[in-house]
């Protein structure tokens, strides 16, 4: 069985979590308390790209409402992710008549 050898780079995600934390005005110590971890763990995730456990990863991205799409999809990056979100919003705003019969407009 072939294993995917790509490694997820947590540096970008750590920076996004740090920005989101600062926007809330929270300290690393406060976040650490909320997720029952040491503040050094939060510091290492934010600044050094340390890999968190899956449980902690889910807690942090949920807590700060951080989308991981831009970090996971290496082919498009943040620009592609925001473009995709914009297209999804436009598509979701269209009714079936517009989507299936665009020449009737």
Coordinates of N, CA, C and O in Angstrom, one line a residue:
X1 N 0.8 -1.2 0.0 CA 0.0 0.0 0.0 C 0.9 1.2 0.0 O 1.8 1.4 0.8
X2 N 0.6 2.2 -0.9 CA 1.4 3.4 -1.0 C 0.9 4.4 0.1 O -0.3 4.6 0.3
X3 N 1.9 5.0 0.7 CA 1.6 6.0 1.8 C 1.9 7.4 1.2 O 2.8 7.5 0.4
X4 N 1.0 8.3 1.5 CA 1.2 9.7 1.0 C 2.3 10.3 1.9 O 2.3 10.3 3.1
X5 N 3.4 10.7 1.2 CA 4.6 11.2 1.9 C 4.6 12.7 2.1 O 5.5 13.2 2.6
X6 N 3.5 13.4 1.7 CA 3.5 14.8 1.9 C 3.3 15.1 3.4 O 2.6 14.4 4.1
X7 N 4.0 16.1 3.8 CA 3.9 16.5 5.3 C 3.1 17.8 5.4 O 3.4 18.7 4.6
X8 N 2.2 17.8 6.3 CA 1.4 19.0 6.5 C 2.3 20.0 7.2 O 2.9 19.7 8.3
X9 N 2.4 21.2 6.7 CA 3.2 22.3 7.3 C 2.3 23.1 8.3 O 1.4 23.8 7.8
X10 N 2.5 23.0 9.5 CA 1.7 23.7 10.5 C 2.1 25.1 10.7 O 1.4 25.8 11.5
X11 N 3.1 25.6 10.1 CA 3.5 27.0 10.4 C 2.4 28.0 10.0 O 2.1 28.9 10.7
X12 N 1.8 27.8 8.8 CA 0.8 28.7 8.3 C -0.4 28.7 9.2 O -1.0 29.7 9.6
X13 N -0.8 27.5 9.6 CA -2.0 27.3 10.4 C -1.7 27.9 11.8 O -2.6 28.5 12.4
X14 N -0.5 27.7 12.3 CA -0.1 28.2 13.6 C -0.2 29.7 13.6 O -0.7 30.4 14.6
X15 N 0.2 30.4 12.5 CA 0.1 31.8 12.4 C -1.3 32.3 12.3 O -1.7 33.3 12.9
X16 N -2.2 31.5 11.6 CA -3.6 31.9 11.6 C -4.3 31.7 12.9 O -5.1 32.6 13.3
X17 N -3.9 30.7 13.7 CA -4.4 30.6 15.0 C -4.0 31.7 15.9 O -4.8 32.2 16.7
X18 N -2.7 32.1 15.8 CA -2.2 33.2 16.6 C -3.0 34.5 16.3 O -3.3 35.2 17.2
X19 N -3.2 34.8 15.0 CA -3.9 36.0 14.6 C -5.3 36.0 15.2 O -5.8 37.0 15.7
X20 N -6.0 34.8 15.1 CA -7.4 34.7 15.6 C -7.4 34.8 17.1 O -8.3 35.5 17.6
X21 N -6.4 34.3 17.8 CA -6.3 34.4 19.2 C -6.2 35.9 19.6 O -6.8 36.4 20.5
X22 N -5.3 36.6 18.9 CA -5.0 38.0 19.2 C -6.2 38.9 18.9 O -6.5 39.8 19.7
X23 N -7.0 38.5 17.9 CA -8.2 39.3 17.6 C -9.2 39.2 18.7 O -9.9 40.1 18.9
X24 N -9.2 38.1 19.4 CA -10.1 37.9 20.5 C -9.6 38.5 21.8 O -10.3 38.6 22.8
X25 N -8.3 38.9 21.7 CA -7.7 39.5 22.9 C -7.3 38.5 24.0 O -7.1 38.8 25.1
X26 N -7.1 37.2 23.5 CA -6.8 36.2 24.5 C -5.3 35.9 24.5 O -4.6 36.1 23.5
X27 N -4.8 35.5 25.7 CA -3.4 35.2 25.8 C -3.2 33.7 25.5 O -4.2 32.9 25.5
X28 N -2.0 33.3 25.3 CA -1.7 31.9 25.1 C -2.0 31.1 26.4 O -2.5 30.0 26.3
X29 N -1.8 31.7 27.5 CA -2.1 31.0 28.8 C -3.6 30.8 28.9 O -4.0 29.7 29.4
X30 N -4.4 31.7 28.5 CA -5.8 31.6 28.6 C -6.3 30.5 27.6 O -7.1 29.6 28.0
X31 N -5.8 30.4 26.4 CA -6.2 29.4 25.5 C -5.7 28.0 26.0 O -6.5 27.0 25.9
X32 N -4.5 28.0 26.5 CA -4.0 26.7 27.1 C -4.9 26.2 28.2 O -5.2 25.0 28.3
X33 N -5.4 27.1 29.0 CA -6.3 26.7 30.1 C -7.6 26.2 29.5 O -8.2 25.2 30.0
X34 N -8.1 26.8 28.5 CA -9.4 26.4 27.8 C -9.3 25.0 27.3 O -10.3 24.2 27.3
X35 N -8.1 24.7 26.7 CA -8.0 23.4 26.1 C -7.2 22.4 26.9 O -6.8 21.3 26.5
X36 N -7.0 22.7 28.2 CA -6.3 21.9 29.2 C -4.9 21.4 28.7 O -4.6 20.2 28.7
X37 N -4.1 22.4 28.3 CA -2.8 22.2 27.9 C -1.9 23.2 28.5 O -2.3 24.2 29.1
X38 N -0.6 23.0 28.4 CA 0.4 24.0 28.9 C 0.5 25.1 27.9 O 0.4 24.9 26.7
X39 N 0.8 26.3 28.4 CA 0.9 27.5 27.5 C 2.0 27.4 26.5 O 2.0 27.9 25.4
X40 N 3.1 26.6 26.9 CA 4.2 26.4 26.0 C 3.8 25.6 24.8 O 4.3 25.8 23.7
X41 N 2.8 24.7 24.9 CA 2.2 23.9 23.8 C 1.6 24.9 22.8 O 1.9 24.8 21.6
X42 N 0.8 25.8 23.3 CA 0.2 26.8 22.4 C 1.2 27.6 21.7 O 1.1 27.9 20.5
X43 N 2.2 28.1 22.4 CA 3.3 28.9 21.9 C 4.0 28.1 20.8 O 4.3 28.7 19.7
X44 N 4.3 26.8 21.0 CA 5.0 26.0 20.0 C 4.2 25.8 18.7 O 4.7 25.8 17.6
X45 N 2.9 25.6 18.9 CA 2.0 25.5 17.7 C 2.0 26.8 16.9 O 2.1 26.7 15.7
X46 N 1.8 27.9 17.6 CA 1.7 29.2 16.9 C 3.0 29.6 16.3 O 3.0 30.1 15.2
X47 N 4.1 29.4 17.0 CA 5.4 30.0 16.5 C 6.4 29.0 15.8 O 7.2 29.4 15.0
X48 N 6.3 27.8 16.1 CA 7.2 26.8 15.6 C 6.6 25.7 14.7 O 7.2 24.9 14.2
X49 N 5.3 25.8 14.5 CA 4.6 24.9 13.7 C 4.5 23.5 14.2 O 4.5 22.5 13.5
X50 N 4.5 23.4 15.6 CA 4.5 22.1 16.2 C 3.1 21.4 15.9 O 2.1 22.0 15.8
X51 N 3.2 20.1 15.6 CA 2.0 19.3 15.3 C 1.2 19.1 16.6 O 1.7 18.4 17.5
X52 N 0.0 19.5 16.7 CA -0.9 19.2 17.8 C -1.5 17.8 17.7 O -1.5 17.3 16.6
X53 N -2.0 17.3 18.7 CA -2.8 16.1 18.6 C -4.0 16.4 17.8 O -4.4 17.5 17.7
X54 N -4.6 15.4 17.2 CA -5.8 15.6 16.4 C -6.9 16.3 17.3 O -7.6 17.2 16.8
X55 N -7.1 15.8 18.5 CA -8.1 16.4 19.4 C -7.9 17.9 19.6 O -8.8 18.7 19.5
X56 N -6.6 18.2 19.9 CA -6.3 19.6 20.1 C -6.4 20.5 18.8 O -6.9 21.6 18.8
X57 N -6.0 19.9 17.7 CA -6.2 20.5 16.4 C -7.7 20.9 16.2 O -8.0 22.0 15.8
X58 N -8.6 20.0 16.4 CA -10.0 20.2 16.2 C -10.5 21.3 17.2 O -11.3 22.2 16.8
X59 N -10.1 21.2 18.4 CA -10.5 22.2 19.4 C -10.1 23.6 19.0 O -10.9 24.5 19.1
X60 N -8.8 23.7 18.5 CA -8.3 25.1 18.2 C -9.0 25.6 17.0 O -9.4 26.8 16.9
X61 N -9.1 24.8 15.9 CA -9.7 25.4 14.7 C -11.2 25.7 14.9 O -11.7 26.6 14.3
X62 N -11.8 24.9 15.8 CA -13.2 25.2 16.1 C -13.4 26.4 16.9 O -14.2 27.3 16.7
X63 N -12.5 26.5 17.9 CA -12.6 27.6 18.9 C -12.4 29.0 18.1 O -13.1 30.0 18.4
X64 N -11.5 29.0 17.2 CA -11.2 30.2 16.5 C -11.8 30.3 15.1 O -11.6 31.3 14.4
X65 N -12.6 29.3 14.7 CA -13.3 29.3 13.4 C -12.3 29.6 12.3 O -12.5 30.4 11.4
X66 N -11.2 28.8 12.3 CA -10.2 28.9 11.3 C -10.4 27.8 10.3 O -10.5 26.6 10.7
X67 N -10.5 28.1 9.0 CA -10.6 27.2 8.0 C -9.3 26.6 7.6 O -8.3 27.3 7.4
X68 N -9.2 25.3 7.5 CA -7.9 24.7 7.2 C -7.7 24.4 5.7 O -6.7 24.0 5.2
X69 N -8.8 24.7 4.9 CA -8.7 24.4 3.4 C -7.4 25.0 2.8 O -6.8 24.4 2.0
X70 N -7.2 26.3 3.1 CA -6.0 27.0 2.4 C -4.7 26.3 2.8 O -3.7 26.5 2.1
X71 N -4.6 25.6 3.9 CA -3.4 25.0 4.4 C -3.3 23.6 3.9 O -2.2 23.1 3.7
X72 N -4.4 23.0 3.6 CA -4.4 21.6 3.2 C -4.2 21.5 1.7 O -3.5 20.6 1.2
X73 N -4.9 22.3 0.9 CA -4.8 22.3 -0.5 C -3.6 23.1 -1.0 O -3.7 24.3 -1.3
X74 N -2.5 22.4 -1.2 CA -1.3 23.1 -1.5 C -1.3 23.6 -3.0 O -0.6 24.6 -3.3
X75 N -2.1 23.1 -3.8 CA -2.1 23.5 -5.2 C -2.8 24.9 -5.4 O -2.4 25.6 -6.3
X76 N -3.6 25.3 -4.5 CA -4.3 26.6 -4.7 C -4.0 27.7 -3.6 O -4.0 28.8 -3.9
X77 N -3.6 27.2 -2.5 CA -3.3 28.2 -1.4 C -4.5 29.0 -1.0 O -5.6 28.7 -1.3
X78 N -4.2 30.1 -0.3 CA -5.2 31.0 0.3 C -6.0 31.6 -0.8 O -7.2 31.8 -0.7
X79 N -5.4 32.1 -1.9 CA -6.1 32.8 -2.9 C -7.2 31.9 -3.6 O -8.3 32.3 -3.8
X80 N -6.8 30.6 -3.9 CA -7.7 29.7 -4.5 C -8.9 29.4 -3.5 O -10.0 29.3 -3.9
X81 N -8.5 29.2 -2.3 CA -9.5 28.9 -1.3 C -10.6 30.1 -1.2 O -11.8 29.8 -1.1
X82 N -10.1 31.3 -1.1 CA -11.1 32.4 -1.0 C -11.9 32.5 -2.3 O -13.0 32.9 -2.3
X83 N -11.2 32.3 -3.5 CA -11.9 32.3 -4.8 C -13.0 31.2 -4.8 O -14.1 31.5 -5.2
X84 N -12.7 30.0 -4.3 CA -13.6 28.9 -4.2 C -14.8 29.3 -3.3 O -15.9 29.0 -3.7
X85 N -14.5 29.9 -2.2 CA -15.6 30.3 -1.3 C -16.5 31.3 -2.0 O -17.7 31.2 -1.9
X86 N -16.0 32.2 -2.7 CA -16.7 33.2 -3.4 C -17.6 32.6 -4.5 O -18.8 32.9 -4.6
X87 N -17.1 31.6 -5.2 CA -17.9 30.9 -6.2 C -19.0 30.1 -5.6 O -20.1 30.1 -6.1
X88 N -18.7 29.5 -4.5 CA -19.7 28.7 -3.7 C -20.8 29.6 -3.3 O -22.0 29.2 -3.4
X89 N -20.5 30.8 -2.8 CA -21.6 31.8 -2.4 C -22.4 32.1 -3.6 O -23.7 32.2 -3.5
X90 N -21.8 32.4 -4.7 CA -22.6 32.8 -5.9 C -23.5 31.6 -6.4 O -24.6 31.8 -6.7
X91 N -22.9 30.4 -6.4 CA -23.7 29.3 -6.8 C -24.9 29.0 -5.8 O -26.0 28.7 -6.3
X92 N -24.6 29.2 -4.6 CA -25.7 28.9 -3.6 C -26.8 30.0 -3.7 O -27.9 29.7 -3.3
X93 N -26.5 31.1 -4.2 CA -27.5 32.2 -4.3 C -28.4 32.0 -5.6 O -29.4 32.7 -5.7
X94 N -28.0 31.1 -6.5 CA -28.7 30.9 -7.7 C -29.8 29.8 -7.5 O -29.6 28.9 -6.8
X95 N -30.9 30.1 -8.2 CA -31.9 29.0 -8.1 C -31.7 28.0 -9.2 O -30.9 28.2 -10.1
X96 N -32.5 26.9 -9.2 CA -32.3 25.9 -10.2 C -32.5 26.3 -11.6 O -31.9 25.9 -12.6
X97 N -33.5 27.2 -11.8 CA -33.8 27.7 -13.1 C -32.6 28.4 -13.8 O -32.3 28.2 -14.9
X98 N -31.9 29.2 -13.0 CA -30.7 29.9 -13.5 C -29.6 28.9 -13.8 O -28.9 29.0 -14.8
X99 N -29.4 28.0 -12.9 CA -28.3 27.0 -13.1 C -28.6 26.1 -14.3 O -27.6 25.8 -15.0
X100 N -29.8 25.6 -14.5 CA -30.0 24.7 -15.5 C -30.5 25.3 -16.9 O -30.3 24.6 -17.9
X101 N -31.0 26.5 -16.8 CA -31.5 27.1 -18.0 C -30.9 28.6 -18.2 O -31.7 29.5 -18.2
X102 N -29.6 28.8 -18.2 CA -29.0 30.1 -18.2 C -29.4 30.9 -19.4 O -29.4 32.1 -19.4
X103 N -29.8 30.3 -20.5 CA -30.2 31.1 -21.7 C -31.5 31.7 -21.6 O -31.9 32.6 -22.4
X104 N -32.3 31.4 -20.7 CA -33.6 31.9 -20.5 C -33.5 33.3 -19.8 O -34.5 34.0 -19.7
X105 N -32.4 33.7 -19.3 CA -32.2 35.0 -18.6 C -32.1 36.1 -19.6 O -31.7 36.1 -20.6

